[in-house]
Amino acid sequence: MNYMKCFPTIDDIRQAAERIRPYAHRTPVLTCQALNAMSGAELFFKCENFQKVGAFKFRGACNAVFSLSDEDATKGVITHSSGNHGAAVALAARLRGIPAYVVMPENAPDIKKTAVAGYGAQITFSTSAPNARETTCGRIIEETGATFLHPSNEFLVICGQGTAALELCEEIRDLEIVIPPVGGGGLLSGTAIAVSAVSPHTMVMAGEPEMADDAYRSLQAGKIIPSGNPQTIADGLRTSLGDLTFPIIQQHVAEIFTVSEEMIIQAMRVVWERMKIVIEPSAAVPFGAILSHPHKFSGKRVGVILSGGNVDLSKLPWN
Amino acid sequence: MNYMKCFPTIDDIRQAAERIRPYAHRTPVLTCQALNAMSGAELFFKCENFQKVGAFKFRGACNAVFSLSDEDATKGVITHSSGNHGAAVALAARLRGIPAYVVMPENAPDIKKTAVAGYGAQITFSTSAPNARETTCGRIIEETGATFLHPSNEFLVICGQGTAALELCEEIRDLEIVIPPVGGGGLLSGTAIAVSAVSPHTMVMAGEPEMADDAYRSLQAGKIIPSGNPQTIADGLRTSLGDLTFPIIQQHVAEIFTVSEEMIIQAMRVVWERMKIVIEPSAAVPFGAILSHPHKFSGKRVGVILSGGNVDLSKLPWN
């Protein structure tokens, strides 16, 4: 299965929406007068923190897993993400009744090991040597014939991620801007395709951590310039764009705003305090972008994608 | 205005629902498979943490404030709650355009002073001497003619609080149990009247902190036995039943379960982690009761009222 260079269309996203409907939540869209007052904009929050496994990642993983032929499916799926994508692949595989292999570094936090194991995946630990996880993945693929599912630079994953914005645009009309966060670009590229097709007057923007600003720099340079091991608190956004996500973003995304670590933490805290919902640092980046660049959003109807809510409650960034 | 000894009926609660409709949120009812699996019950969470001012208290305060005659209203309203009821009275008064006076102890936490002041109330500080706050209230009432709004033992407040359960029973049919927390009993007595009228086969129960178990003991004894300055972490539930709430609870409430401090904190954390919503310790008490007494709830359809979400995020009980 090689979809590289073949770009998803709105029809692919609509098919993904049908495919995942029995398994994924149609998440609610929340509003908050306090945050509207604070930003001067009218904000509509698409709450993917309420999605299965606590993140939008379930949409893409679910679409990919349920697209496999029965023959491929029985061999299982594999990924090397220890974060939300790993949990999402594990749950999607369990729902289809097939094996999931997740490769993670020995030193991954216990909370992540527990989450992925809790969804029934088989974990294989890799050393911290360069390319160790790729080598380990390669070995397991050779042994099992499992299908590798990249967290972002993958046709079916992008289509799945685009279903969140599709739902948002169906529910809230006349949005002037839709803004997700950007890491590897799976959510942003899926959002861009969905929004530009179903709501062509809506601009797609993105929020990105200053400390992992490869998408911002790549758009400026007109070519992919990856970040080198960035340590932003927004741990879901440390990966860089890929050769599938970058051209989609180049074509459809109007502007990327970088956000300081301090502003990410402040935005996250405000959402917890005023909206009474738990979001992870990555999910706070778009609202951080809005607070950092109020003149770009003031007076506008803005759809904000809250990407996830998986946080270690014993280690909150403001404590 | 003296409604003492006159008990609210379902018609009073329906009138309250009409009265507060333009101002209060109709809060969502959320479900969570993980919490169902953990408890063995089918749980429906009425999310009053998403209510205005972050707590159900807005319903009662709003009903009371908008029931005042124009002549009484112009003189303002007064209370001595420094918690959610104080904020609720302040906001309701602002919405009606009348003065709100809130008496609080000098040593109240800054976060509470800021919240109440932020809603536009005039704060008067009282000393920590016994009866100081009552004396201060009395003085202000004499000077201004403001109407005192008790946080729980007040006809119109009870009617307002009952609207949450009314909405819950309208939205989710065939609940076998509805369980709010109990402190002063305003929420519990309003819930009891609403549920017994619109869904007579549904049992009303309550969760109460072990450390502030006056409602449990009062029901056993057949008379009000107040708690003496209890220090439970569930700060919204430290007050005791009153002469209006007690007989309603006696008549309609099937059972009260006491919950340990440890279980309150555990239940609170599970809700944050799995439901991705912020609730305060008081709001976790009913779910703590369910986890403590699984045989009472297992296999049943249970409506759980999450009473509020106001927490100091710098002081979480598990840190």
Tab-separated table of C-alpha atoms in Angstrom, chain A residues 25 28 30 33 49-50 52-54 111 119 269 272-279 309-316 318-319, chain B residues 25 28 30 33 49-50 52-54 111 119 269 272-279 309-316 318-319:
chain	number	residue	atom	x	y	z
A	25	HIS	CA	-17.037	9.955	18.934
A	28	PRO	CA	-18.944	18.354	20.910
A	30	LEU	CA	-18.021	24.164	23.045
A	33	GLN	CA	-17.903	33.728	26.863
A	49	ASN	CA	-9.806	15.863	24.036
A	50	PHE	CA	-13.129	14.009	24.426
A	52	LYS	CA	-11.486	7.999	22.111
A	53	VAL	CA	-7.997	7.621	23.666
A	54	GLY	CA	-8.256	11.349	24.476
A	111	ILE	CA	2.240	6.568	31.985
A	119	TYR	CA	-5.297	-0.820	24.915
A	269	ARG	CA	-4.347	27.068	32.138
A	272	TRP	CA	-8.776	24.537	32.276
A	273	GLU	CA	-9.879	27.387	34.549
A	274	ARG	CA	-12.607	28.926	32.457
A	275	MET	CA	-13.867	26.091	30.240
A	276	LYS	CA	-13.421	23.420	32.954
A	277	ILE	CA	-11.928	20.953	30.520
A	278	VAL	CA	-8.598	19.137	30.544
A	279	ILE	CA	-6.428	19.738	27.484
A	309	GLY	CA	-6.373	15.918	26.683
A	310	ASN	CA	-3.714	13.460	27.813
A	311	VAL	CA	-1.714	15.005	30.620
A	312	ASP	CA	0.126	13.603	33.599
A	313	LEU	CA	-1.892	15.261	36.373
A	314	SER	CA	1.007	14.923	38.820
A	315	LYS	CA	3.229	17.088	36.608
A	316	LEU	CA	1.337	20.190	35.619
A	318	TRP	CA	2.308	25.685	36.263
A	319	ASN	CA	3.324	23.860	39.442
B	25	HIS	CA	-26.770	27.220	30.591
B	28	PRO	CA	-24.686	18.837	28.769
B	30	LEU	CA	-21.809	13.322	29.383
B	33	GLN	CA	-17.245	4.103	28.957
B	49	ASN	CA	-19.168	22.416	36.273
B	50	PHE	CA	-19.980	23.971	32.872
B	52	LYS	CA	-22.263	29.941	34.722
B	53	VAL	CA	-19.758	30.752	37.509
B	54	GLY	CA	-18.711	27.087	37.267
B	111	ILE	CA	-8.850	33.366	44.520
B	119	TYR	CA	-18.553	39.494	39.062
B	269	ARG	CA	-8.744	12.403	39.696
B	272	TRP	CA	-10.211	14.479	35.272
B	273	GLU	CA	-8.134	11.718	33.711
B	274	ARG	CA	-10.794	9.773	31.894
B	275	MET	CA	-13.549	12.322	31.197
B	276	LYS	CA	-11.115	15.193	30.574
B	277	ILE	CA	-13.186	17.615	32.589
B	278	VAL	CA	-12.328	19.737	35.611
B	279	ILE	CA	-14.497	19.146	38.661
B	309	GLY	CA	-15.593	22.887	38.685
B	310	ASN	CA	-13.952	25.666	40.685
B	311	VAL	CA	-10.537	24.513	41.813
B	312	ASP	CA	-7.284	26.290	42.530
B	313	LEU	CA	-5.110	24.647	39.865
B	314	SER	CA	-1.952	25.427	41.816
B	315	LYS	CA	-3.148	23.330	44.767
B	316	LEU	CA	-4.378	20.000	43.491
B	318	TRP	CA	-2.940	14.679	44.586
B	319	ASN	CA	0.207	16.815	44.435
